[in-house]
Every structure is written in C-alpha cells, then in structure tokens.
PDB file of C-alpha atoms and ligand atoms in Angstrom:
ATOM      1  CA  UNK A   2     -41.815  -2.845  32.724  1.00 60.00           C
ATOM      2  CA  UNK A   3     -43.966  -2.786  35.608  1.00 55.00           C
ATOM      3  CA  UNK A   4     -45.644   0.574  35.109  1.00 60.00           C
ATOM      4  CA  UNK A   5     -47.873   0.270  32.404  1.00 65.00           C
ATOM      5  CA  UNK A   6     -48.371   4.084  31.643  1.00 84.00           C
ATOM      6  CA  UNK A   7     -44.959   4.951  29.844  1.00 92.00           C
ATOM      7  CA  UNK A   8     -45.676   7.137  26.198  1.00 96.00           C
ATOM      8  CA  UNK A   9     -43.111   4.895  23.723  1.00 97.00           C
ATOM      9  CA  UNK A  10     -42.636   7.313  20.734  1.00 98.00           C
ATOM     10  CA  UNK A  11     -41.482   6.504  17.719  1.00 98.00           C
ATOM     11  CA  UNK A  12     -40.433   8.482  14.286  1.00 98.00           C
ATOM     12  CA  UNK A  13     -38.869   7.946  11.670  1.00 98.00           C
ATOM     13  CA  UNK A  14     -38.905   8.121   7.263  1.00 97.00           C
ATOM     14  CA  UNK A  15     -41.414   6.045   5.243  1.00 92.00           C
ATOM     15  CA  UNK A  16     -40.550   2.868   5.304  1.00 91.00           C
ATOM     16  CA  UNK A  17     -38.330   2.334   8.206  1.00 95.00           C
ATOM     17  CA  UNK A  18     -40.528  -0.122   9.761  1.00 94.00           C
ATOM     18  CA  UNK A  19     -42.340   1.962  12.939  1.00 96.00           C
ATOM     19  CA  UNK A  20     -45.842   0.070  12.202  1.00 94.00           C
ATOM     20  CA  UNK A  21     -43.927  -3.034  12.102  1.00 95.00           C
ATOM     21  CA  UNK A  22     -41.948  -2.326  15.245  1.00 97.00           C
ATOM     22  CA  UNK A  23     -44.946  -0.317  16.808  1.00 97.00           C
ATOM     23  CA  UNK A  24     -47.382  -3.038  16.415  1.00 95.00           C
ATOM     24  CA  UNK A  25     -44.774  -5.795  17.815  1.00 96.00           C
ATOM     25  CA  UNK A  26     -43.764  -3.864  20.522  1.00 96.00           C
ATOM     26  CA  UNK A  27     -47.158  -2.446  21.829  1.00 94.00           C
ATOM     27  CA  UNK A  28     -48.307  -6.672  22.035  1.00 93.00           C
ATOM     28  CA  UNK A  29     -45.144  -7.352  24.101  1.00 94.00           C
ATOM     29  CA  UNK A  30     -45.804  -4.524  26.377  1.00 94.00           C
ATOM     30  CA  UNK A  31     -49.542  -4.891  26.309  1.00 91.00           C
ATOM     31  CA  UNK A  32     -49.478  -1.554  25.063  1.00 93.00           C
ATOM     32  CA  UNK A  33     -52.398   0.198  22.851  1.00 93.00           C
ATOM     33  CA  UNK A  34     -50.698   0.735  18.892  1.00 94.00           C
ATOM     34  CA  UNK A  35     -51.391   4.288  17.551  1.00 96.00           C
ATOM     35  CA  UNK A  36     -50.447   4.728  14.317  1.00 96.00           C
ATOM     36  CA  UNK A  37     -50.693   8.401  13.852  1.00 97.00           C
ATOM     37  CA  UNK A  38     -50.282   8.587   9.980  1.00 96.00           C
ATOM     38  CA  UNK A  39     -53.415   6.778   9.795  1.00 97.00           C
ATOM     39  CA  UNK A  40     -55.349   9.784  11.102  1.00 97.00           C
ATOM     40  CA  UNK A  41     -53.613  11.920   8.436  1.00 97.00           C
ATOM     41  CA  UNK A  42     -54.335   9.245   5.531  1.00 97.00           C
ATOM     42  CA  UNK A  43     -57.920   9.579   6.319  1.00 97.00           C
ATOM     43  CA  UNK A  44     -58.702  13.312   6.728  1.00 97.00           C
ATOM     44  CA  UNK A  45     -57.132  13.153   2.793  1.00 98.00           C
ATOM     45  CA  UNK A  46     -59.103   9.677   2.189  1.00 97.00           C
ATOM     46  CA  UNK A  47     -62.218  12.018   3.708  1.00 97.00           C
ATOM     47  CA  UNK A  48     -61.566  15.209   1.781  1.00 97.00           C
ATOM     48  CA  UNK A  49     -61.015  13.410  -1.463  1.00 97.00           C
ATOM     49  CA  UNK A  50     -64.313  11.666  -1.344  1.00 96.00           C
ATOM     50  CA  UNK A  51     -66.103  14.696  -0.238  1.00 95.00           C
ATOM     51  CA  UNK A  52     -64.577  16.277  -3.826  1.00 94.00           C
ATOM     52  CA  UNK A  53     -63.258  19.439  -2.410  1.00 91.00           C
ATOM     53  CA  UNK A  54     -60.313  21.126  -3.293  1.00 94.00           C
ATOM     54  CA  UNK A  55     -57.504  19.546  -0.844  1.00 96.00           C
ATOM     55  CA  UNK A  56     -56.318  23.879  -0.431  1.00 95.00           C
ATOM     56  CA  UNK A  57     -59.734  24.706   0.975  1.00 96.00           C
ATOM     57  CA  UNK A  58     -57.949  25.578   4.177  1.00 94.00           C
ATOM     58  CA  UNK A  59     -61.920  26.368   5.858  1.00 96.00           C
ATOM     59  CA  UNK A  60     -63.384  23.160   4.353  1.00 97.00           C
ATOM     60  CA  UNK A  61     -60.766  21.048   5.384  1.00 97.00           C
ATOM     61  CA  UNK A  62     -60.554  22.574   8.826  1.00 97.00           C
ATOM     62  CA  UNK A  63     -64.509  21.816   8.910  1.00 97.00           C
ATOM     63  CA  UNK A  64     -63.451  18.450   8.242  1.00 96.00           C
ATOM     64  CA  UNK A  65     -61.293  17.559  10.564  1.00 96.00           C
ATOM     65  CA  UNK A  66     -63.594  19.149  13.924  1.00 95.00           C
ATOM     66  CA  UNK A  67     -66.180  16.847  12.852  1.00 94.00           C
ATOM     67  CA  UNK A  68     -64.582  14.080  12.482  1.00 93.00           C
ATOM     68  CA  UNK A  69     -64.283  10.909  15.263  1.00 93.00           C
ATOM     69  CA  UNK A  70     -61.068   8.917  15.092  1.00 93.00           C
ATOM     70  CA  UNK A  71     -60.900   6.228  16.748  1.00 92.00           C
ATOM     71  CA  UNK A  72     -58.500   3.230  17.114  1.00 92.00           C
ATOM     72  CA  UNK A  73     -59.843  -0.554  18.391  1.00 89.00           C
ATOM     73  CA  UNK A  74     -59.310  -3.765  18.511  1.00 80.00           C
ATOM     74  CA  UNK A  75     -60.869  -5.603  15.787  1.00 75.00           C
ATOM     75  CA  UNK A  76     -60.200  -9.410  15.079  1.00 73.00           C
ATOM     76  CA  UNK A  77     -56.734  -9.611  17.092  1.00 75.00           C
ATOM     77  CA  UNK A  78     -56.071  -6.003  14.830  1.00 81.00           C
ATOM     78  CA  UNK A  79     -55.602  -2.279  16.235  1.00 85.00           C
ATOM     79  CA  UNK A  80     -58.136  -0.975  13.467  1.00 89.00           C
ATOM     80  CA  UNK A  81     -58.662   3.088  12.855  1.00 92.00           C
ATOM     81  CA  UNK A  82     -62.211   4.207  12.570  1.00 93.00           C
ATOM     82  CA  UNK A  83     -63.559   6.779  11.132  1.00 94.00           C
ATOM     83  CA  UNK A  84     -66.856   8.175  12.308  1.00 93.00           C
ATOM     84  CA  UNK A  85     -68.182   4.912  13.303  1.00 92.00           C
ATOM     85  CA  UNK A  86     -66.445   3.117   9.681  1.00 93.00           C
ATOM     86  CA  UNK A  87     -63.205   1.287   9.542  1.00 92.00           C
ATOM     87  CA  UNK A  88     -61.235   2.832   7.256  1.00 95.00           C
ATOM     88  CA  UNK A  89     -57.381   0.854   7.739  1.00 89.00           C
ATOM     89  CA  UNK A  90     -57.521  -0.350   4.454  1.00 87.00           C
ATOM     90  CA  UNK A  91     -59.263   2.170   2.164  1.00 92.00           C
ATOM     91  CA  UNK A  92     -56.260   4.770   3.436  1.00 96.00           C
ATOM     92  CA  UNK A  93     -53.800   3.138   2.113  1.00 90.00           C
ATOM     93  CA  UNK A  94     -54.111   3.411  -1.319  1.00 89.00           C
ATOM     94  CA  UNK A  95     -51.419   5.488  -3.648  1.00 86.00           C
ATOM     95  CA  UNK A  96     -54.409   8.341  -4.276  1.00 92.00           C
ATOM     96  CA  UNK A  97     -54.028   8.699  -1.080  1.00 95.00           C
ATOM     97  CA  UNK A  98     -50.480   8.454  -0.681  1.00 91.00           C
ATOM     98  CA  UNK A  99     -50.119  10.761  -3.400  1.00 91.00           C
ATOM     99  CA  UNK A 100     -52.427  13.809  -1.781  1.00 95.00           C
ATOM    100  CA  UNK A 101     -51.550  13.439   1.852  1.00 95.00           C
ATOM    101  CA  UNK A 102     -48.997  16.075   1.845  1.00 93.00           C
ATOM    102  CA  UNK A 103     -51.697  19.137   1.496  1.00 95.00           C
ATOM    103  CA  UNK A 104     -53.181  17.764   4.808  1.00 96.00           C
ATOM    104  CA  UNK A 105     -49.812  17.268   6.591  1.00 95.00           C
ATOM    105  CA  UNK A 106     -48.388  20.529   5.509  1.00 95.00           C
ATOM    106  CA  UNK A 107     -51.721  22.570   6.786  1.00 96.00           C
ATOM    107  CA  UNK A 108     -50.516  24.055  10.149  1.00 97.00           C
ATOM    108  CA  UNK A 109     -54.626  23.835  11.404  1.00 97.00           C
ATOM    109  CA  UNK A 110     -54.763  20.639  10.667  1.00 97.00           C
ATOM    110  CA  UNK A 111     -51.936  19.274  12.376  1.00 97.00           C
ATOM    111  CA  UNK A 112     -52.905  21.556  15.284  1.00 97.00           C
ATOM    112  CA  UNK A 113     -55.909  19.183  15.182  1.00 97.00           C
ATOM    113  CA  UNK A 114     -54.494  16.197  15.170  1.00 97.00           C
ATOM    114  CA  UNK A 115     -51.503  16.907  17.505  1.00 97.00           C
ATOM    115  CA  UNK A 116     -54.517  17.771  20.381  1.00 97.00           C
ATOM    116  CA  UNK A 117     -56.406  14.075  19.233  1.00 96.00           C
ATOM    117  CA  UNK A 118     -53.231  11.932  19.599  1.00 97.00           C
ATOM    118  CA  UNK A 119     -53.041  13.579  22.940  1.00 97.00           C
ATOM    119  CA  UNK A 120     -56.176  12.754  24.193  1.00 96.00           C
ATOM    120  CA  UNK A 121     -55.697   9.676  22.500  1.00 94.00           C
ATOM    121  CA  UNK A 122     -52.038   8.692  24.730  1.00 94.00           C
ATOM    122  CA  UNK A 123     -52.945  10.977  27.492  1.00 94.00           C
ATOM    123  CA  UNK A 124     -53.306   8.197  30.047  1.00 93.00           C
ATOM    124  CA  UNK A 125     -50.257   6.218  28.692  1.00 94.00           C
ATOM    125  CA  UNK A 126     -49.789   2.821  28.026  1.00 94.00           C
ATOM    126  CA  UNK A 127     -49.106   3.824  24.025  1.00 95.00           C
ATOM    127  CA  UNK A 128     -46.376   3.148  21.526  1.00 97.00           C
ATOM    128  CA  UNK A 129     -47.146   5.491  19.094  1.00 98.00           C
ATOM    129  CA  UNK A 130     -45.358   5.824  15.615  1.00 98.00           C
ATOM    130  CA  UNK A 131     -45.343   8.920  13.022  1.00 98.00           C
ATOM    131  CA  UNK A 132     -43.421  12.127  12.076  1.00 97.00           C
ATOM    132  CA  UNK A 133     -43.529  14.377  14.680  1.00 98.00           C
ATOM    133  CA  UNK A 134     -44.643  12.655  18.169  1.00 98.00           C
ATOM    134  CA  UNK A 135     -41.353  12.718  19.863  1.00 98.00           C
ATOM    135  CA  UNK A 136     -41.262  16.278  18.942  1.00 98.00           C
ATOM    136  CA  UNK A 137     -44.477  17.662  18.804  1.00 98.00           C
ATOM    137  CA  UNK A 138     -46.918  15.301  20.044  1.00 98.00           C
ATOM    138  CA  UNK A 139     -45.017  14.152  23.263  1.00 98.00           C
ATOM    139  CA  UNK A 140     -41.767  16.141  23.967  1.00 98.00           C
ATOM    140  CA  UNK A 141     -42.259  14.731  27.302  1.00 96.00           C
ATOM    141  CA  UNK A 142     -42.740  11.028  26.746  1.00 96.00           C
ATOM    142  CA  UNK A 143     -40.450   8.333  28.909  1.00 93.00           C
ATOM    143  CA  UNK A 144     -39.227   7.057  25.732  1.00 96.00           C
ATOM    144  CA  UNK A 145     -38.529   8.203  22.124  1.00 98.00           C
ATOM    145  CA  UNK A 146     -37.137   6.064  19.502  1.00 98.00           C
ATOM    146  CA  UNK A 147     -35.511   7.856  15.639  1.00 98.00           C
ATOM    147  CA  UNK A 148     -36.163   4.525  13.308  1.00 98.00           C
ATOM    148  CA  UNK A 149     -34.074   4.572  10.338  1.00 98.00           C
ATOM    149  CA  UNK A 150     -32.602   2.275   7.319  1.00 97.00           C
ATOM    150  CA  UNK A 151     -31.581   3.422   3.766  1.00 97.00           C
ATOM    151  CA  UNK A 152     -33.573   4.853   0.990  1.00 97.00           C
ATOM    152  CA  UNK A 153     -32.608   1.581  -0.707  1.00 97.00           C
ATOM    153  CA  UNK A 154     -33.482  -0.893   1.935  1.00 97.00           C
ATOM    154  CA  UNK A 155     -36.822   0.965   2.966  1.00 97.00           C
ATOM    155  CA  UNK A 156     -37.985   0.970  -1.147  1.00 97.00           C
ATOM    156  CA  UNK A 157     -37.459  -3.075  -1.197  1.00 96.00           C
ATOM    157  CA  UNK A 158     -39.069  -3.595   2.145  1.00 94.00           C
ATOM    158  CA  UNK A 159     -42.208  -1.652   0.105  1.00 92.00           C
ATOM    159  CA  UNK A 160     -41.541  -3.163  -2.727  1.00 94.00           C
ATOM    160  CA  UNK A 161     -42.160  -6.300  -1.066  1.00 94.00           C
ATOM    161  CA  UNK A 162     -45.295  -5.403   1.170  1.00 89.00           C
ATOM    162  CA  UNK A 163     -46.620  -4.805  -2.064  1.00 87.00           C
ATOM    163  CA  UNK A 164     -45.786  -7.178  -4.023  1.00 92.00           C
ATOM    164  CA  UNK A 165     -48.100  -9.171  -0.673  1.00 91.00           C
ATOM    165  CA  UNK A 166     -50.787  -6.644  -1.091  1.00 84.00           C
ATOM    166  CA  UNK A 167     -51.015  -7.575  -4.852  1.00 88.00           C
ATOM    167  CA  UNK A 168     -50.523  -4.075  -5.737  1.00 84.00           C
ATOM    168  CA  UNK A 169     -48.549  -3.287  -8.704  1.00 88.00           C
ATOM    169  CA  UNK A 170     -45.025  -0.840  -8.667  1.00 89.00           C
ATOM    170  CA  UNK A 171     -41.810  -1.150  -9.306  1.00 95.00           C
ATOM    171  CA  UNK A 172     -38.960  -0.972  -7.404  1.00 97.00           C
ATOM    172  CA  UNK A 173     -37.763   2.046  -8.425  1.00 97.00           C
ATOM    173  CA  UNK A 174     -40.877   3.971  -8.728  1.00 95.00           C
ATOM    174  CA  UNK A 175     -40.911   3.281  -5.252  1.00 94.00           C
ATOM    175  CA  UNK A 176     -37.858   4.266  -4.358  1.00 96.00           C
ATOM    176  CA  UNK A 177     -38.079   7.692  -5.988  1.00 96.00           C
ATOM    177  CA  UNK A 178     -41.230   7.756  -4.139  1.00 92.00           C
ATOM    178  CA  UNK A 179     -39.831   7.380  -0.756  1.00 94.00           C
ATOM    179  CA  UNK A 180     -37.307   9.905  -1.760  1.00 96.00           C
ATOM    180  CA  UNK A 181     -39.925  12.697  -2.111  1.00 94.00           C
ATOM    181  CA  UNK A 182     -41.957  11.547   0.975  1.00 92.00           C
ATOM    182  CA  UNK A 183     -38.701  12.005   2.610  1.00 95.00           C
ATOM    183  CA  UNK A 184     -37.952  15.860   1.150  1.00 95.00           C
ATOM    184  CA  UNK A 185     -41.570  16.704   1.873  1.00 93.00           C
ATOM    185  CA  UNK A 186     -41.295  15.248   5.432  1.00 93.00           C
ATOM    186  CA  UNK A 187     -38.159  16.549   6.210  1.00 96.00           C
ATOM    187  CA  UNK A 188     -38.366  19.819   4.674  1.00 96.00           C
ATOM    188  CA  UNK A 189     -42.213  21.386   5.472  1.00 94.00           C
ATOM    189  CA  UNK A 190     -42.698  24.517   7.596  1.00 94.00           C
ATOM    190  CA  UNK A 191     -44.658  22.807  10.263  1.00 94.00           C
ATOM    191  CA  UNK A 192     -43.063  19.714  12.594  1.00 95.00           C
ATOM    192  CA  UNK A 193     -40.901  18.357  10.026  1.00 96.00           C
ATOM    193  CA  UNK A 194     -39.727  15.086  10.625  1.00 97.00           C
ATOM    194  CA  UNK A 195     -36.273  15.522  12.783  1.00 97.00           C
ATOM    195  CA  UNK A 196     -35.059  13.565  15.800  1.00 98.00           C
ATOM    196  CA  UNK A 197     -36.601  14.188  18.863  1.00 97.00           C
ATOM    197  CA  UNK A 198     -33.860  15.846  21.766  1.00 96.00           C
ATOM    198  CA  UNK A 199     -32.842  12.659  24.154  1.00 95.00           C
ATOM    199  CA  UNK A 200     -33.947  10.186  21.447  1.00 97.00           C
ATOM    200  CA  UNK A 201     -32.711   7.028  20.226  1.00 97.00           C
ATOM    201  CA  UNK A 202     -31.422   6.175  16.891  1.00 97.00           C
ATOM    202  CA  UNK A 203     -31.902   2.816  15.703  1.00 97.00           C
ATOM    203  CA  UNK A 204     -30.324   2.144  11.806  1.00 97.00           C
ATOM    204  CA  UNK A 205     -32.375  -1.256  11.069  1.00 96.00           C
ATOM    205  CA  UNK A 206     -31.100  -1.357   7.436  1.00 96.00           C
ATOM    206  CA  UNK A 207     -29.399  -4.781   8.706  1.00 95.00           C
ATOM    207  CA  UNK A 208     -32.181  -5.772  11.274  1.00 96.00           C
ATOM    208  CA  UNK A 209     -34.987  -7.939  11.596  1.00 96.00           C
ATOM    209  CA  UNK A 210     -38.272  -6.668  13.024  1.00 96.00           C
ATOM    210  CA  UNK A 211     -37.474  -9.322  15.884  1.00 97.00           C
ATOM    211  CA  UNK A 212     -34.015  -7.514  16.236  1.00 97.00           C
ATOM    212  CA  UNK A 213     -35.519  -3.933  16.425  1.00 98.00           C
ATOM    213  CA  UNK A 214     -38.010  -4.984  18.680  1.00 98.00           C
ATOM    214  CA  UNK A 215     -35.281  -6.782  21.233  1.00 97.00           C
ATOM    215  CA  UNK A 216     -32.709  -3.586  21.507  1.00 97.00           C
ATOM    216  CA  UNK A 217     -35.929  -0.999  21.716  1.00 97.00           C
ATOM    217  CA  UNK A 218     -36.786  -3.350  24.986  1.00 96.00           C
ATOM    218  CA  UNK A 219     -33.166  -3.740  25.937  1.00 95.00           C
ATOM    219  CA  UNK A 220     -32.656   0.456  25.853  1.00 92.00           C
ATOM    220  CA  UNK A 221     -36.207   0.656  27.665  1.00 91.00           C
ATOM    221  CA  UNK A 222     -35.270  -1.808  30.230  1.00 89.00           C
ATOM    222  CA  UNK A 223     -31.298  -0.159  31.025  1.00 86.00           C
ATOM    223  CA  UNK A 224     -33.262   3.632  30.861  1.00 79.00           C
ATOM    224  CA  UNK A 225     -35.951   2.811  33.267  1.00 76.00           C
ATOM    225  CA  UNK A 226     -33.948   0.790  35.737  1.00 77.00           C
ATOM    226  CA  UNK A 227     -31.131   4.061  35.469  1.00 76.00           C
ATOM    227  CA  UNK A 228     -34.334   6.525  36.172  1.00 75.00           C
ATOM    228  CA  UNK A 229     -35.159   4.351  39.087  1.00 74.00           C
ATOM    229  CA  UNK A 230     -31.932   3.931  40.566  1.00 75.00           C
ATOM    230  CA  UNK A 231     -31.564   7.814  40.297  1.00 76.00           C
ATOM    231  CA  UNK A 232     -35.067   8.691  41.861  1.00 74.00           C
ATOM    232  CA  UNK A 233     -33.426   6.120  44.593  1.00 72.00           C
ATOM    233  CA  UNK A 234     -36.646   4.137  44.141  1.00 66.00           C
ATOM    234  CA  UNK A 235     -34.759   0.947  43.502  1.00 62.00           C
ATOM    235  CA  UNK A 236     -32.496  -0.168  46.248  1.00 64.00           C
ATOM    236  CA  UNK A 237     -29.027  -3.039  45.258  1.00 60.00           C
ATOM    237  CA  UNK A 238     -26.649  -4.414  47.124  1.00 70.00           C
ATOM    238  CA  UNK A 239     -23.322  -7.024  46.386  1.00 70.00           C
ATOM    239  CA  UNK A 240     -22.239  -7.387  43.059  1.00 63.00           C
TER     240      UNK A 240
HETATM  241  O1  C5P B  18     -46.919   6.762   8.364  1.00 80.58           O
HETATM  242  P1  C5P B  18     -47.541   6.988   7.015  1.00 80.58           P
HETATM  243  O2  C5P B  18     -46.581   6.771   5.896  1.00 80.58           O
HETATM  244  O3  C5P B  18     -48.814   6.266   6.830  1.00 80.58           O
HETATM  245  O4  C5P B  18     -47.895   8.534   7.024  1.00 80.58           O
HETATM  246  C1  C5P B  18     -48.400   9.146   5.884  1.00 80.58           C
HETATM  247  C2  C5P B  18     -47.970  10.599   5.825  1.00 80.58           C
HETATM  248  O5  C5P B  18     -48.610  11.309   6.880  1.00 80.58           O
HETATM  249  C3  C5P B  18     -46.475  10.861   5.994  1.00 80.58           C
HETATM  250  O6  C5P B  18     -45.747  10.816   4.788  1.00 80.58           O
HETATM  251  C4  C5P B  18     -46.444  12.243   6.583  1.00 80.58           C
HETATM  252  O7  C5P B  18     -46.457  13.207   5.576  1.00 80.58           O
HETATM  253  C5  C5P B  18     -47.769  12.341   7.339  1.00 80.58           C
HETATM  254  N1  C5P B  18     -47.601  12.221   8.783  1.00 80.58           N
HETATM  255  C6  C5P B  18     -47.280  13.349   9.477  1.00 80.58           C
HETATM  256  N2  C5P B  18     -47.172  13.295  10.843  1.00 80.58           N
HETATM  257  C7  C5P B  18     -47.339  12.156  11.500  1.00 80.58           C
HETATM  258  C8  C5P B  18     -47.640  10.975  10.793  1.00 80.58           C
HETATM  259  C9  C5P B  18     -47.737  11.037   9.420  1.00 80.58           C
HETATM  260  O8  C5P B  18     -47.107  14.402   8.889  1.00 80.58           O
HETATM  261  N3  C5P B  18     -47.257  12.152  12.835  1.00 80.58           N
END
C-alpha cells in the first residue's frame, strides 16, 4: 500500500485476537498500533486508585478531561501512557477487567474517548482495534475488519496467554467470563459492539495470527486496487 494514511479498523469480542492481529499488521504496514481498550482499562485503573465510586458520573468525567493518553514506542513496544506513566501492564489486571464496564457503559465518557482516538488516527497511518471504531470512532475509515472465533476457542487462547503471564484461572472461569464481556459488549445502550456497515468478517477460530494477518492484507490489497481502478487512477492493459 503505497499511501500510508489509510484508518485500518478493527472490532471484534474479547478474545478474538485484534491486539494480536493489530500489532502484526500495523509492523507490516509501518502503521502506528492503537489499542483503544487500553484507554478504557486505564480511566478504570485511574478511578480505582483514586478510591471513588466508579458511578460518580462528575468525578469520573473530571477524570477523564484531565487525563493525557498517550501511545509510544518503547523498547520495539507500542506502550500506552498515562499522564507521563506507562501504564500497559498495570491495566491489565482482572480488578480491572472486572470494573471496566461502569466506564464503558458511561455515555460521557465514551464521548471522551471517541474525540481522543480521533485526534489520535486523525492523520492516518493507524490500525486501530476495539468495540466500536468501525462504528463510532471511524464510520469513514478505508478499511474495517469484524474479528471473530468461538466463545470456546477465544477462552483457550486466554487461557493460554495466561497461563504465559503466570496468572492463575481456569479454563472455564474464563470462558464464562468472556461470555459476560460479550453480553455487556453487545448489549449496552451506548456503541455496542456490532459490525460496522461495509465491513469484513473474518471467523479465525481455525486461523493462525500469520493467517489473519495474510487475508486482512490480501482484502486490503483487492479493495484498494478496485477503489483505484474505479477513481480511474490506475490505468491496465492486455491480460
Ligand atoms: O480490548 P479490551 O478487552 O482490553 O477492552 C476492555 C473493555 O473495554 C471491553 O470489554 C469493552 O467493554 C471496552 N471497550 C469499549 N470500546 C472500545 C474498546 C474497549 O467499550 N473501543
């Protein structure tokens, strides 16, 4: 892909991979990796610490205004900071996890952080993965990608990141886990997680990152090369 400005959107269920595929894709493309849950996670990971109540709609709202997100490259690594402090791996604990849904479901909030991941992609050049960026985010963006797999497969896949991580849970904690993430995701009043219009679902239950990775390029490449033959900026002749 020659132009390097192109918004690659991806959404999709817990566990279907996006900050694998995300992160892969963006170092093919030479692409900056936004994972947007991240900013979520740590207005939660924020609130928690500052001991309010996760309803205080005015505190929270507080909380979010003042706060700097930003997302570098640290040691080869897209890192999220937070106010100046990296914060990637302090987000990601089960607390956290477990709370996230009173700052996802708070319509301010997400008005928030819809308006940062636009100022964030607004010059392109971004794959960025969540809930609601091919729907809310960027309605607009060149591409938009649905990434799902089973329940089943997407609970082993966390099972097994894990089991890495040396955190303890079993498989079907998990699992029943990633089945309420789902309801709450799919079901809440504000952007809930649906395909985007003119997006494209990929099932990669029976796929390897590597796999995902090659047909999201192999759509991008046949889209683009369609768009430019249509705008007639492309030019072919013979067979
Ligand atoms: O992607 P991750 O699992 O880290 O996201 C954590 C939670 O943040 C999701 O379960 C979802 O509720 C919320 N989220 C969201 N919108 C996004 C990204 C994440 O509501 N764009």
């Amino acid at each position: 892909m020659k132009n390097k400005s192109f918004v690659i959107a991806i959404d999709g269920p817990a566990g279907a991979g996006k900050s694998t595929i995300a992160r892969l894709l963006a170092g093919k493309l030479g692409y900056v990796y936004i994972d947007s849950g991240a900013m979520y996670r740590s207005i939660t990971w924020a609130a928690m610490r500052a001991g309010f109540s996760l309803q205080d709609d005015k505190k929270l709202v507080a909380l979010a205004k003042k706060t700097k997100l930003c997302f570098k490259k640290h040691q080869r690594q897209v890192k999220l900071f937070m106010n100046g402090k990296a914060v990637t791996k302090a987000i990601r604990t089960p607390e956290v996890t477990a709370n996230i849904c009173y700052i996802a479901d708070n319509p301010r909030i997400r008005q928030i952080m819809v308006k940062l991941q636009q100022r964030i992609g607004q010059h392109g050049g971004i794959v960025m993965e969540g809930r609601d960026i091919g729907t809310k985010v960027f309605p607009a963006a060149e591409f938009k990608f649905y990434l799902d797999a089973s329940a089943q497969e997407r609970a082993r896949r966390r099972f097994l990141e894990f089991k890495d991580r040396g955190v303890k849970a079993s498989l079907s904690d998990i699992l029943k886990d990633i089945k309420i993430r789902d309801h709450k995701d799919k079901t809440r009043a504000v952007s809930p997680l649906k395909k985007a219009r003119g997006s494209i679902v990929i099932d990669s239950s029976k796929m390897t990152p590597e796999q995902v990775v090659g047909k999201i390029l192999e759509k991008i490449k046949a889209v683009d090369s369609s768009r430019q033959r249509r705008a007639g900026i492309e030019r072919c002749a013979g067979s």
